[in-house]
Coordinates of C-alpha atoms in Angstrom, one line a residue:
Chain A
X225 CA -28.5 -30.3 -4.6
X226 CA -29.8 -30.9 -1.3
X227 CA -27.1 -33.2 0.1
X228 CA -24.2 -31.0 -1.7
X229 CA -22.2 -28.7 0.4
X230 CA -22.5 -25.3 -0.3
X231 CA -19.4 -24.0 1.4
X232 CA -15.9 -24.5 2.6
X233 CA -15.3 -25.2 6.2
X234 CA -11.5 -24.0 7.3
X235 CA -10.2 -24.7 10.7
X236 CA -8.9 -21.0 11.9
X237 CA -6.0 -22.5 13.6
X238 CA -5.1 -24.4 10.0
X239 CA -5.0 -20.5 8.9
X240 CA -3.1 -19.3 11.9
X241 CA -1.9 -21.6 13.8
X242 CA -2.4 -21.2 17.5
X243 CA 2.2 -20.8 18.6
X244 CA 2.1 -18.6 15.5
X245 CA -0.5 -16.0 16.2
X246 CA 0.6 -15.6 19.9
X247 CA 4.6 -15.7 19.0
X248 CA 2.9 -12.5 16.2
X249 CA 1.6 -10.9 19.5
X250 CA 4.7 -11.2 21.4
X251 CA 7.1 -10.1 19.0
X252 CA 4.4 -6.8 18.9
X253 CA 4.2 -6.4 22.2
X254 CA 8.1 -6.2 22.2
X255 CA 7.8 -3.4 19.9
X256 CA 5.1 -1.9 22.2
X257 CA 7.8 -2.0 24.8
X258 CA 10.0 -0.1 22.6
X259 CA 8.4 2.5 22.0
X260 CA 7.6 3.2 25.2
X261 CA 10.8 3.1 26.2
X262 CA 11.7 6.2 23.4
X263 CA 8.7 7.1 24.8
X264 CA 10.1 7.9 28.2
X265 CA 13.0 9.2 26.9
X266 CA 11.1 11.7 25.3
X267 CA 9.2 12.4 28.4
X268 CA 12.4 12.6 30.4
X269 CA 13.7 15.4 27.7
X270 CA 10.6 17.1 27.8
X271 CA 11.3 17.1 31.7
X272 CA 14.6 18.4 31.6
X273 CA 13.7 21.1 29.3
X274 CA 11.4 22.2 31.6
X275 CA 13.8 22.4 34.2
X276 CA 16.3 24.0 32.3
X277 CA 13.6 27.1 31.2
X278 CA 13.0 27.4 34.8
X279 CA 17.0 28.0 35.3
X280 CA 17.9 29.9 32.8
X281 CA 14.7 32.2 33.9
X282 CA 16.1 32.3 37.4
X283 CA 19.5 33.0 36.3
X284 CA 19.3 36.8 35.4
X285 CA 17.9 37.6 39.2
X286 CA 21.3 38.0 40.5
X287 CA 24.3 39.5 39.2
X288 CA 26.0 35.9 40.1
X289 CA 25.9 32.8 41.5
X290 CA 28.2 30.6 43.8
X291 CA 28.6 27.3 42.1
X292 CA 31.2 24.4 41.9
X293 CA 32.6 25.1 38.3
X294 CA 33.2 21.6 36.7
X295 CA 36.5 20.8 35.8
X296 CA 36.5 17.6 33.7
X297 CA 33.9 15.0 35.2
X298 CA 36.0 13.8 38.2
X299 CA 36.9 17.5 39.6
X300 CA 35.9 21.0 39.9
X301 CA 36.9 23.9 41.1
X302 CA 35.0 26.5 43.5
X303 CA 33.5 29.2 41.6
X304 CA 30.8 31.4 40.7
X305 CA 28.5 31.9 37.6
X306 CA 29.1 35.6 35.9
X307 CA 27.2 37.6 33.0
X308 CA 24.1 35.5 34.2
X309 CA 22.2 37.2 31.0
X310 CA 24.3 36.3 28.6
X311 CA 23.7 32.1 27.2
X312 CA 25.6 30.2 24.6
X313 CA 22.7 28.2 23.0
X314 CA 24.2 25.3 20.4
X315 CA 21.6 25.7 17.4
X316 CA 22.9 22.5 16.0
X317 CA 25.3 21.3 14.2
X318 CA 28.0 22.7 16.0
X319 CA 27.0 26.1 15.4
X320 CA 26.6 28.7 18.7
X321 CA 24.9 31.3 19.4
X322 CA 24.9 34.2 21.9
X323 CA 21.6 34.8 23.6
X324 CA 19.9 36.6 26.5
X325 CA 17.5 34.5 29.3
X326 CA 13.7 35.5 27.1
X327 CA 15.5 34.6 24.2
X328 CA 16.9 31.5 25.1
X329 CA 13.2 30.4 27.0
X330 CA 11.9 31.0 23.5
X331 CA 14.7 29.1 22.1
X332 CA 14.1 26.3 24.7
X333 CA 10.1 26.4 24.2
X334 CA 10.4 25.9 20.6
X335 CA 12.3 22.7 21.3
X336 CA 9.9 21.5 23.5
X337 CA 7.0 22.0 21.1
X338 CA 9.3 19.6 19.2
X339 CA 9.4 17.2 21.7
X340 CA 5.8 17.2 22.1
X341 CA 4.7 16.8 18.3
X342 CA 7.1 14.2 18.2
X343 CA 5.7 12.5 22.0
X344 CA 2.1 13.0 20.3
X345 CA 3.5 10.6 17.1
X346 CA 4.7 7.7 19.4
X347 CA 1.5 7.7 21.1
X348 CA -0.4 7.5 17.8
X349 CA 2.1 4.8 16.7
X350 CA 1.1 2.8 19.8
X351 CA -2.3 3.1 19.6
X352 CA -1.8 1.7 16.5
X353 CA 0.3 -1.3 17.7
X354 CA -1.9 -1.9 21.0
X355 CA -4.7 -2.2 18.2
X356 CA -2.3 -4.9 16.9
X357 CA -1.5 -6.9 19.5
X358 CA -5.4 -6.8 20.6
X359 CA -6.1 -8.2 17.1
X360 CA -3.5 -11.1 17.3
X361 CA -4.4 -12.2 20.6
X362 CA -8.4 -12.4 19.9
X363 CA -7.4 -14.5 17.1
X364 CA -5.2 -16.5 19.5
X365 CA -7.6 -16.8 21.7
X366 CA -10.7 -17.3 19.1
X367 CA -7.9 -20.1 17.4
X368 CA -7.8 -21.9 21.1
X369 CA -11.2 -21.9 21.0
X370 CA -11.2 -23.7 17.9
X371 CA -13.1 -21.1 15.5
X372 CA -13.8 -22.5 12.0
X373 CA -14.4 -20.3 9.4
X374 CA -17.1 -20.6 6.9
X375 CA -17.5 -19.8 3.7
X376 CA -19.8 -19.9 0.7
X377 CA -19.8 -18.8 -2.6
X378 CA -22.8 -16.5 -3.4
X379 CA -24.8 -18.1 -6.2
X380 CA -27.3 -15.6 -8.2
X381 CA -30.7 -17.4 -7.7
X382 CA -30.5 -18.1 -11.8
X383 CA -27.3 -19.8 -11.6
X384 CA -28.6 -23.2 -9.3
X385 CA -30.4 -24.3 -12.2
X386 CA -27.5 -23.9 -14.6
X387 CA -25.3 -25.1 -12.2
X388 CA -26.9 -28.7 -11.4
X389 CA -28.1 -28.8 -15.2
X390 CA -26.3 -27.6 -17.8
X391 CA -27.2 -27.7 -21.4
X392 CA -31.4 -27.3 -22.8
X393 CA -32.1 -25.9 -19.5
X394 CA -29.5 -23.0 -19.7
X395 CA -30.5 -22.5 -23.2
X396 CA -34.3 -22.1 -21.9
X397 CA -33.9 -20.1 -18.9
X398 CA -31.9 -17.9 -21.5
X399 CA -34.4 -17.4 -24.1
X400 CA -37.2 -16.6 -21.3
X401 CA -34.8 -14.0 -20.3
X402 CA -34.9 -12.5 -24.0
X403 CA -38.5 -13.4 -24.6
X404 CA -39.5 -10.1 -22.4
X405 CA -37.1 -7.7 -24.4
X406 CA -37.5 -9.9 -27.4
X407 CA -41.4 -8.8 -26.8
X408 CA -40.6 -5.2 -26.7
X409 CA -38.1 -5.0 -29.4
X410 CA -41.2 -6.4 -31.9
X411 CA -43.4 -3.7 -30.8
X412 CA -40.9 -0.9 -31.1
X413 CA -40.3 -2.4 -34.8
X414 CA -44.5 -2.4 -35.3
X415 CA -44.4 1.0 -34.1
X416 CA -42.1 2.0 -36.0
X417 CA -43.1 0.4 -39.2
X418 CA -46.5 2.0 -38.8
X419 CA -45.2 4.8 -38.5
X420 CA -43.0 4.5 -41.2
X421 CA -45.8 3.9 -43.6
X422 CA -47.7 6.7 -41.8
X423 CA -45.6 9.9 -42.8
X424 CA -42.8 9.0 -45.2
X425 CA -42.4 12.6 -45.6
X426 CA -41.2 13.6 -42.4
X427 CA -38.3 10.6 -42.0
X428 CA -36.4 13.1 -40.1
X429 CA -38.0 13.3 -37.1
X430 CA -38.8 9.7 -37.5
X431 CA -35.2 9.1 -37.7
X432 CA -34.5 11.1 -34.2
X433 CA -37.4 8.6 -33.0
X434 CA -35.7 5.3 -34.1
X435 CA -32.4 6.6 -32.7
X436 CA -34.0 7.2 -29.1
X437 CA -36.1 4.5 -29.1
X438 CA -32.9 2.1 -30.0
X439 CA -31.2 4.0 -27.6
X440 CA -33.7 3.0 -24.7
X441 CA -33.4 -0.8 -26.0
X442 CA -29.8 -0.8 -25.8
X443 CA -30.0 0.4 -22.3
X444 CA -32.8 -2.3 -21.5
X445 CA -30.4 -4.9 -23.4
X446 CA -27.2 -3.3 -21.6
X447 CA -29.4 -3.9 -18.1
X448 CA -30.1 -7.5 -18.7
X449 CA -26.8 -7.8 -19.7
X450 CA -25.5 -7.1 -16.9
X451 CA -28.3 -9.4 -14.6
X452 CA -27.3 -12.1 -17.1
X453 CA -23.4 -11.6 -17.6
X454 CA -22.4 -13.6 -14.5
X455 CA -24.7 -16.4 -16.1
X456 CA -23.9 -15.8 -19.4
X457 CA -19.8 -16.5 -18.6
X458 CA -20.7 -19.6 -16.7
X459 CA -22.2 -20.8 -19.6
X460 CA -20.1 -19.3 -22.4
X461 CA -17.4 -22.6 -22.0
X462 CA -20.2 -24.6 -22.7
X463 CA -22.2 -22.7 -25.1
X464 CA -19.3 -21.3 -26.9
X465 CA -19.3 -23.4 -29.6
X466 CA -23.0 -23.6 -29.9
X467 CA -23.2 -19.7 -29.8
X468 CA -20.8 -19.5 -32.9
X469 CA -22.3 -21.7 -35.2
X470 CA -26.3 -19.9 -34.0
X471 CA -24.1 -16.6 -34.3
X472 CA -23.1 -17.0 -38.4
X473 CA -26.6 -19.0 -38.7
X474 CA -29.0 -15.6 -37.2
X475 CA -27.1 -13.0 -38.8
X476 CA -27.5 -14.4 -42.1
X477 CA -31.1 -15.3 -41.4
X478 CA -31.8 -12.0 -40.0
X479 CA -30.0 -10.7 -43.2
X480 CA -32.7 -12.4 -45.5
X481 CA -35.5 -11.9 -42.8
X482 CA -35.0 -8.1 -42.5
X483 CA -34.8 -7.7 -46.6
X484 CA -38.0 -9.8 -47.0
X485 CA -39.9 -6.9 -44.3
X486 CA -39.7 -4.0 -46.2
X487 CA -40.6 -3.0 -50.2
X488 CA -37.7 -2.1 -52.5
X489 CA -38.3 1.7 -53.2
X490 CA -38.6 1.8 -49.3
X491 CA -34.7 1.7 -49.3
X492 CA -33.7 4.5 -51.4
X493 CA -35.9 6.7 -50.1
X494 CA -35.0 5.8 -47.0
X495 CA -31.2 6.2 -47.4
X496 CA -31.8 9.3 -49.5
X497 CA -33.7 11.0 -47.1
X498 CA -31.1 9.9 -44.0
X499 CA -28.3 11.4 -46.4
X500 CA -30.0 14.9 -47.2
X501 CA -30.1 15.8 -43.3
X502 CA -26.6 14.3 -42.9
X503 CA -25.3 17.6 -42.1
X504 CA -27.1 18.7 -39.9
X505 CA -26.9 15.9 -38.0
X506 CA -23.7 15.5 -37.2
X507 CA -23.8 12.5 -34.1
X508 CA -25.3 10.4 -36.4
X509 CA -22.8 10.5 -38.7
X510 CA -21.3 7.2 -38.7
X511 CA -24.3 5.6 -38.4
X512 CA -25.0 6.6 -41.0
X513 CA -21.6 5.8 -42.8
X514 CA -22.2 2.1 -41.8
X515 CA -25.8 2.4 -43.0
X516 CA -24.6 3.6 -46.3
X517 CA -21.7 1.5 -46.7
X518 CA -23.9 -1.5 -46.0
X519 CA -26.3 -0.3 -48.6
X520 CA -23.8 0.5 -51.2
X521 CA -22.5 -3.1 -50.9
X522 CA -25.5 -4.2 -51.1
X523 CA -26.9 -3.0 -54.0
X524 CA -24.0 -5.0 -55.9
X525 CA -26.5 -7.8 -56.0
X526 CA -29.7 -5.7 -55.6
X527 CA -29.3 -3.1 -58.6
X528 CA -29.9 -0.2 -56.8
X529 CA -30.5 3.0 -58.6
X530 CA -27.4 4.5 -60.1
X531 CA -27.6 8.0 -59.0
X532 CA -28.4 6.4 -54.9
X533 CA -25.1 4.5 -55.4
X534 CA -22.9 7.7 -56.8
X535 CA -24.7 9.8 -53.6
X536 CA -23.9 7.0 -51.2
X537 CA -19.9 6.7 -53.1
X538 CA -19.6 10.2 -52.4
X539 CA -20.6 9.5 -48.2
X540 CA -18.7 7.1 -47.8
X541 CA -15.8 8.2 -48.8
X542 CA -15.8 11.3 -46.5
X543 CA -16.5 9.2 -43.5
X544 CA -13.4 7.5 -41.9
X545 CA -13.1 3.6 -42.6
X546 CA -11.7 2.0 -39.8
X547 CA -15.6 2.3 -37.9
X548 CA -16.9 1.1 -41.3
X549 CA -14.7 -2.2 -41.5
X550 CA -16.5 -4.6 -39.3
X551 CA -19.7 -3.8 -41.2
X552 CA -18.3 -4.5 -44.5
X553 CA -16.8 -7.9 -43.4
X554 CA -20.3 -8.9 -42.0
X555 CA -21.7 -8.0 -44.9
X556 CA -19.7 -9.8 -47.0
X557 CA -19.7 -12.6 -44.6
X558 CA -23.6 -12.9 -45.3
X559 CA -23.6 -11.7 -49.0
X560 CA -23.1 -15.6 -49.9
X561 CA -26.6 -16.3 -48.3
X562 CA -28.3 -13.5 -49.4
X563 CA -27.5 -14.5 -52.7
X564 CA -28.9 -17.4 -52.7
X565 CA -32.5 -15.3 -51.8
X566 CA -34.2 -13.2 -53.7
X567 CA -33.3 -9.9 -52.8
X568 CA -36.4 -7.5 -52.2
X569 CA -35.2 -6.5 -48.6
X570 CA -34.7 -2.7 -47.2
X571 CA -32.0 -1.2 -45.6
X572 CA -34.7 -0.2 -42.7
X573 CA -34.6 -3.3 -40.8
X574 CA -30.5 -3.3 -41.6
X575 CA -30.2 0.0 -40.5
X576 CA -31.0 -0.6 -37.2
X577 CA -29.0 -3.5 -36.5
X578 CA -25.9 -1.8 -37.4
X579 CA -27.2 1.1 -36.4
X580 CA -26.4 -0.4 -32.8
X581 CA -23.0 -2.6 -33.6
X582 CA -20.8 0.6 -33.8
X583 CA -21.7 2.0 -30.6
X584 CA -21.5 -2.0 -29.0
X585 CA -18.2 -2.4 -30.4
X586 CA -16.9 0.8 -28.7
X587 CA -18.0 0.1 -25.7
X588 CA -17.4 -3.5 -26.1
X589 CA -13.3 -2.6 -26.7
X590 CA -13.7 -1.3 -23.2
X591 CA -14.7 -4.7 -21.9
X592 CA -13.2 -8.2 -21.6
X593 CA -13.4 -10.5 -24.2
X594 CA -15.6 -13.1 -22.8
X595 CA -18.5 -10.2 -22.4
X596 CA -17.3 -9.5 -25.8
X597 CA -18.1 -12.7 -27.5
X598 CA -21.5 -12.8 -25.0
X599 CA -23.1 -10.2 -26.3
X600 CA -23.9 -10.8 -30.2
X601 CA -24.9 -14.0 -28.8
X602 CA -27.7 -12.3 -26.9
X603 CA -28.6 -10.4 -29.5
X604 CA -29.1 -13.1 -31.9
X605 CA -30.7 -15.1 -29.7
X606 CA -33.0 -12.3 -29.2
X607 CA -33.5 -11.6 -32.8
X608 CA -34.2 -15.4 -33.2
X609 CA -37.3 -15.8 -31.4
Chain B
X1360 CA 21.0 -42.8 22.1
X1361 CA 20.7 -40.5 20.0
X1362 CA 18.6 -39.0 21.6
X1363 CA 20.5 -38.3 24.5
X1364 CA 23.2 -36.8 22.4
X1365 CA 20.3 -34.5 21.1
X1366 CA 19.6 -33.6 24.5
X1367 CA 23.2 -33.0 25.5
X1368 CA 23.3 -30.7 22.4
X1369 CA 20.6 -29.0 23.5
X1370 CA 21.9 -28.2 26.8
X1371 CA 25.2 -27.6 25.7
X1372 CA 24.1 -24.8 23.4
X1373 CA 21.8 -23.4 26.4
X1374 CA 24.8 -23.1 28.2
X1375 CA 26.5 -20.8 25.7
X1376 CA 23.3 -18.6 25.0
X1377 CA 22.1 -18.3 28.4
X1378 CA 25.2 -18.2 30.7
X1379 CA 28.2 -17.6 28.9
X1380 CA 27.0 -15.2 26.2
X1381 CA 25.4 -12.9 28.5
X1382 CA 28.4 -12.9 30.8
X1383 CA 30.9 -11.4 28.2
X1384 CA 28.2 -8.7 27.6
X1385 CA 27.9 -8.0 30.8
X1386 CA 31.8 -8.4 31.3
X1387 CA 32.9 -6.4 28.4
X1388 CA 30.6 -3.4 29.6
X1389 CA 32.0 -3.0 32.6
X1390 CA 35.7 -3.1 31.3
X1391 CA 34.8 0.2 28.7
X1392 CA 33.3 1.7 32.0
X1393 CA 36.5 1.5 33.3
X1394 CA 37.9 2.5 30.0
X1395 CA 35.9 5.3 30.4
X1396 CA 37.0 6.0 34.1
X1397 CA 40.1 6.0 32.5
X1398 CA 39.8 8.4 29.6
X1399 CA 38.5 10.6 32.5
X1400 CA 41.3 10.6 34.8
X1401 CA 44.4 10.9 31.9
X1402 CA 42.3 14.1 31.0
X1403 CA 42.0 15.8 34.5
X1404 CA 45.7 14.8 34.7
X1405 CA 46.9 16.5 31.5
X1406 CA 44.5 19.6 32.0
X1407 CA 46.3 20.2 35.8
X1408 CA 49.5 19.8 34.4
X1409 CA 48.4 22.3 31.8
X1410 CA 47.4 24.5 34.5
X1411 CA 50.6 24.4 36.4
X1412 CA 52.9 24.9 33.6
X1413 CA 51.0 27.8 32.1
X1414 CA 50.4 28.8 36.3
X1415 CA 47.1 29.6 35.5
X1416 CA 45.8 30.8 39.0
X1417 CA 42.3 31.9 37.8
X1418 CA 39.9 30.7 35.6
X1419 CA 37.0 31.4 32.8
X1420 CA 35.0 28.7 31.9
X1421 CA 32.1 27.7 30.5
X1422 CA 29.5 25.9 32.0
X1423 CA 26.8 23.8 30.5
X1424 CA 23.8 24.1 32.2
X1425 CA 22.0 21.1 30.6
X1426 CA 20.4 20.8 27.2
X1427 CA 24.1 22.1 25.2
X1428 CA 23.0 25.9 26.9
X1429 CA 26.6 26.9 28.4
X1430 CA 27.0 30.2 30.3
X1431 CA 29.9 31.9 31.8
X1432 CA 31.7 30.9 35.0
X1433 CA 34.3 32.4 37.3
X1434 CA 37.3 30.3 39.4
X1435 CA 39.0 32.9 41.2
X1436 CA 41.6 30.6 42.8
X1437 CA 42.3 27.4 41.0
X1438 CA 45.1 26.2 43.3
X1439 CA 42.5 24.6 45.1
X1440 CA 40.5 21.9 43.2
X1441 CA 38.4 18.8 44.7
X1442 CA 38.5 15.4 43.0
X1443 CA 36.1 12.8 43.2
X1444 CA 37.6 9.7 45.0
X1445 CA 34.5 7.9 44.4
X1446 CA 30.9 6.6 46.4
X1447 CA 30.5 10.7 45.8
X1448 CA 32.6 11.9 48.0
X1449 CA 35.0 14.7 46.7
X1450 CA 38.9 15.7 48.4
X1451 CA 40.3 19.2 48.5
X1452 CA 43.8 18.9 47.0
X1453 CA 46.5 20.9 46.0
X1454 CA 48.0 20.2 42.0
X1455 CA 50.6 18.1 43.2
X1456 CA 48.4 16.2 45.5
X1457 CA 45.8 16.0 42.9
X1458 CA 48.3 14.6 40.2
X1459 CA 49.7 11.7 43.0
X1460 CA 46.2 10.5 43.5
X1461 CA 45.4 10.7 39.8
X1462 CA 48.6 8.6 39.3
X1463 CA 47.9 6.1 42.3
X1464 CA 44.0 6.2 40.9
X1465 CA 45.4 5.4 37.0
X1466 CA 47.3 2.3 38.1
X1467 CA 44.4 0.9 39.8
X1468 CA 42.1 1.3 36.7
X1469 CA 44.9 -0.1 34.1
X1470 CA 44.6 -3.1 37.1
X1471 CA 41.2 -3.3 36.6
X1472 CA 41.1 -3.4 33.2
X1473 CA 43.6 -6.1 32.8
X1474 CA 41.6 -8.1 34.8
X1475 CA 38.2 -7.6 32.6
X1476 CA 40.6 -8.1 29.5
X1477 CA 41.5 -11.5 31.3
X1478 CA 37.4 -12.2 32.2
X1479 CA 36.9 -11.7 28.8
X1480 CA 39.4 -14.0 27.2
X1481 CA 38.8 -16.8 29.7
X1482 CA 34.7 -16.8 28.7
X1483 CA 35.5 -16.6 24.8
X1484 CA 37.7 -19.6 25.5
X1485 CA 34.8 -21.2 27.3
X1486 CA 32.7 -20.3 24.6
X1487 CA 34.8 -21.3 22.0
X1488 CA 35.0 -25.4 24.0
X1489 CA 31.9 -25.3 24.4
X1490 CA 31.1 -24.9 20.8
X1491 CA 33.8 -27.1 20.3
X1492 CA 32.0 -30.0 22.3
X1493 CA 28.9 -29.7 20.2
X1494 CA 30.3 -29.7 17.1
X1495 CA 32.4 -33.3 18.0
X1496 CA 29.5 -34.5 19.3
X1497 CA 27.0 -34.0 16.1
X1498 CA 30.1 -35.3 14.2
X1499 CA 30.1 -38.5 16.1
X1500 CA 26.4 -38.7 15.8
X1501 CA 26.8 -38.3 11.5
X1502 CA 29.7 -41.1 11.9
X1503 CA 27.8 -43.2 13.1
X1504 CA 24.6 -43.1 11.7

């Protein structure tokens, strides 16, 4: 650590070198040059139009005036001008018109407010390239100098540790992370267990309070998340593998640890009493779904009251599939396992776990993959401890 | 060696970029100035012959007073017109007198112009040897090595 460098050290003039950041300024200040040529040019129309109001303002004063009348551009003729009020003004592509001396001025001052707009433009454009050309000759100058640039990658203060040692300390750092929320989690859960046993007959309101209370833990876990995502995809090409195999391991664990929690008649009160204020709460609709489906499928192995299985049938099938899917293949995916156990678990403890998934997943589709795979990770790391 | 082939290269195409180049810009400008001298001069001719076979003794014109605004003008005799002879100086002259100079003035430009024309040529040539030289050089030099 302490002899590593942190950063990179570029030469500027390996960047820019020093003939090509001056031959950059040159070939703008030729441009410059350019412009200010149209610029004159402009300047010198503006002029003549100026000159040109002031005649054809004069013109009318006399009746007519003694001129040499061009004839060709080597000769002319003595003559003099007549019908000094009347002008033949081109309007443009070869179309004339006849005008009088105030119209013409007007004609004339229109033309000039033309010129101007477009005099206004070419200065703006300037400014612009004078801003330029200052730019490439400081870096000429600064690459004369022999500037280097420096540069080092920010490191979150986490990330040293996991950088210089990879592996049990990662894992550590990790689960401190969790420990806090892991902490809180297990006293919303006592809370909400007490309160469970407390007044069974009021679930609904109870139910509003789980589905807040998971709401403010997804927002903590979302928050830590995000502190820990930068770590969390450093690590993930290490981890991966390990993550997978703790991944299938927690869920199935958690599967048999949640069912052990709570008391069989628990669950079909529970479910029953979810399902009876199903209409009116329409939000929670799929969550319910997957907490139905999830109990239907379970009670394959559990024996679950016939009538709760015809109610939850009838759910299930109203509610749209494709949000159910991932739920069914995880519970298949742990049925195995929680065959093997004796089954006495409740759906409460289930409930809330896939209570959160469909919400994760939708938001999950929304962002990359690696986060993707990161986040059950966290979660069962959490749910571990 | 080589080297001082590289360097006779070098000057050799200097010499066509800097000297000879620039001189049949500068050389072919001037002829389509006189070109242009020219143009002039065959007009003015053809308009005074215009005016003396129609005998057009007076005259309504238009006159542009700068910025395509034209008004009317008045030439109450037209016998009379000046030309420009050149270094600005302008001579009263009757049609026929007018149409002599124009003719002595014409010849002198189509002069001119051959000469340019001949300015021209000789610098392509140059150009052209020039070019020549470099590429037998750079030939040698691949011979050889």
């Amino acid at each position: 650590m302490d002899g590593q460098v942190k950063g990179t050290v570029t030469k500027l003039s390996s960047l820019f070198p020093v003939e090509e950041a001056q031959k950059a300024a040159k070939r703008v200040e030729e441009t410059i040059a350019e412009r200010q040529k149209e610029l004159n040019l402009v300047g010198d129309f503006i002029a003549d139009n100026r000159g040109l109001i002031n005649l054809v303002q004069k013109l009318p004063d006399e009746l007519h005036h003694d001129i040499m009348v061009p004839f060709g551009k080597a000769a002319f003729f003595p003559g003099r001008l007549i019908h000094t009020n009347k002008f033949l003004v081109l309007l443009g592509e070869g179309y004339y018109t006849e005008r009088t001396s105030k119209q013409t001025v007007d004609i004339l001052k229109r033309r000039e407010k033309a010129l101007e707009s477009q005099v206004e433009s070419l200065k703006a454009v300037m400014q612009d390239l004078k801003a330029e050309a200052s730019f490439f000759d400081a870096t000429a100058t600064e690459v004369a100098e022999g500037l280097v640039e420096i540069r080092e990658e920010y490191i979150d203060n986490a990330s040293p540790e996991k950088v210089s040692e990879a592996g049990s300390m990662t894992a550590l750092t990790e689960d401190e992370e969790y420990a806090n929320m892991m902490s809180k989690f297990e006293e919303f859960e006592k809370e909400e267990l007490a309160e469970e046993s407390d007044n069974e007959c009021d679930e609904d309101e109870e139910y509003g309070h789980m589905i807040s209370k998971f709401d403010k833990l997804e927002e903590v876990e979302l928050a830590t998340k995000l502190f820990s995502k930068c770590n969390e995809d450093e690590n993930i090409k290490l981890d991966f593998g390990h993550y997978r195999s703790e991944y299938s391991f927690d869920q199935k664990h958690r599967n048999s640890e949640g069912h052990q929690l709570n008391s069989p008649p628990k669950q079909s009160k529970d479910a029953q009493a979810i399902g009876e204020e199903l209409p009116s709460k329409h939000a929670f609709q799929r969550d319910l779904c997957n907490q139905f489906e999830d109990s239907k499928l379970q009670s394959v192995s559990e024996d679950v009251s016939p009538s709760d299985q015809s109610y939850e049938l009838t759910q299930s099938i109203s509610i749209e599939k494709a949000s159910v899917l991932p739920e069914v293949k995880e519970n298949i995916q742990a049925e195995p396992h929680s065959k093997n156990k004796a089954f006495t678990g409740s759906i409460v403890e289930h409930t809330h776990n896939l209570e959160m998934k469909p919400r994760e997943q939708t938001t999950a589709t929304s962002q990359s993959t690696t986060t993707q795979t990161s986040k059950p990770v966290s979660r069962f790391k959490m749910q571990r401890r | 060696m080589d080297s001082i082939r590289q360097e006779k290269v070098q000057r050799f195409e200097e010499f066509v970029d800097r000297r000879l180049k620039p001189d049949l810009v500068r050389a072919i400008s001037e002829r389509d100035k006189v070109f242009e001298q020219q143009k002039v001069f065959s007009d003015l001719r053809k308009n005074i012959e215009n005016l003396e076979k129609n005998s057009v003794t007076s005259l309504r014109t238009l006159v542009n007073l700068g910025s395509e605004v034209y008004m009317q003008a008045d030439v109450p005799d037209t016998r009379r017109i000046f030309v420009d002879v050149g270094l600005g100086f302008h001579v009263e002259f009757t049609w026929s007198e007018a149409l002599n100079y124009i003719t002595a003035r014409e010849e002198k430009l189509a002069r001119q112009i051959e000469e340019y024309t001949r300015l021209i040529a000789s610098i392509k040539a140059q150009i052209k040897m020039v070019c020549e030289g470099i590429r037998e050089l750079l030939q040698i030099s691949d011979g050889f090595y």
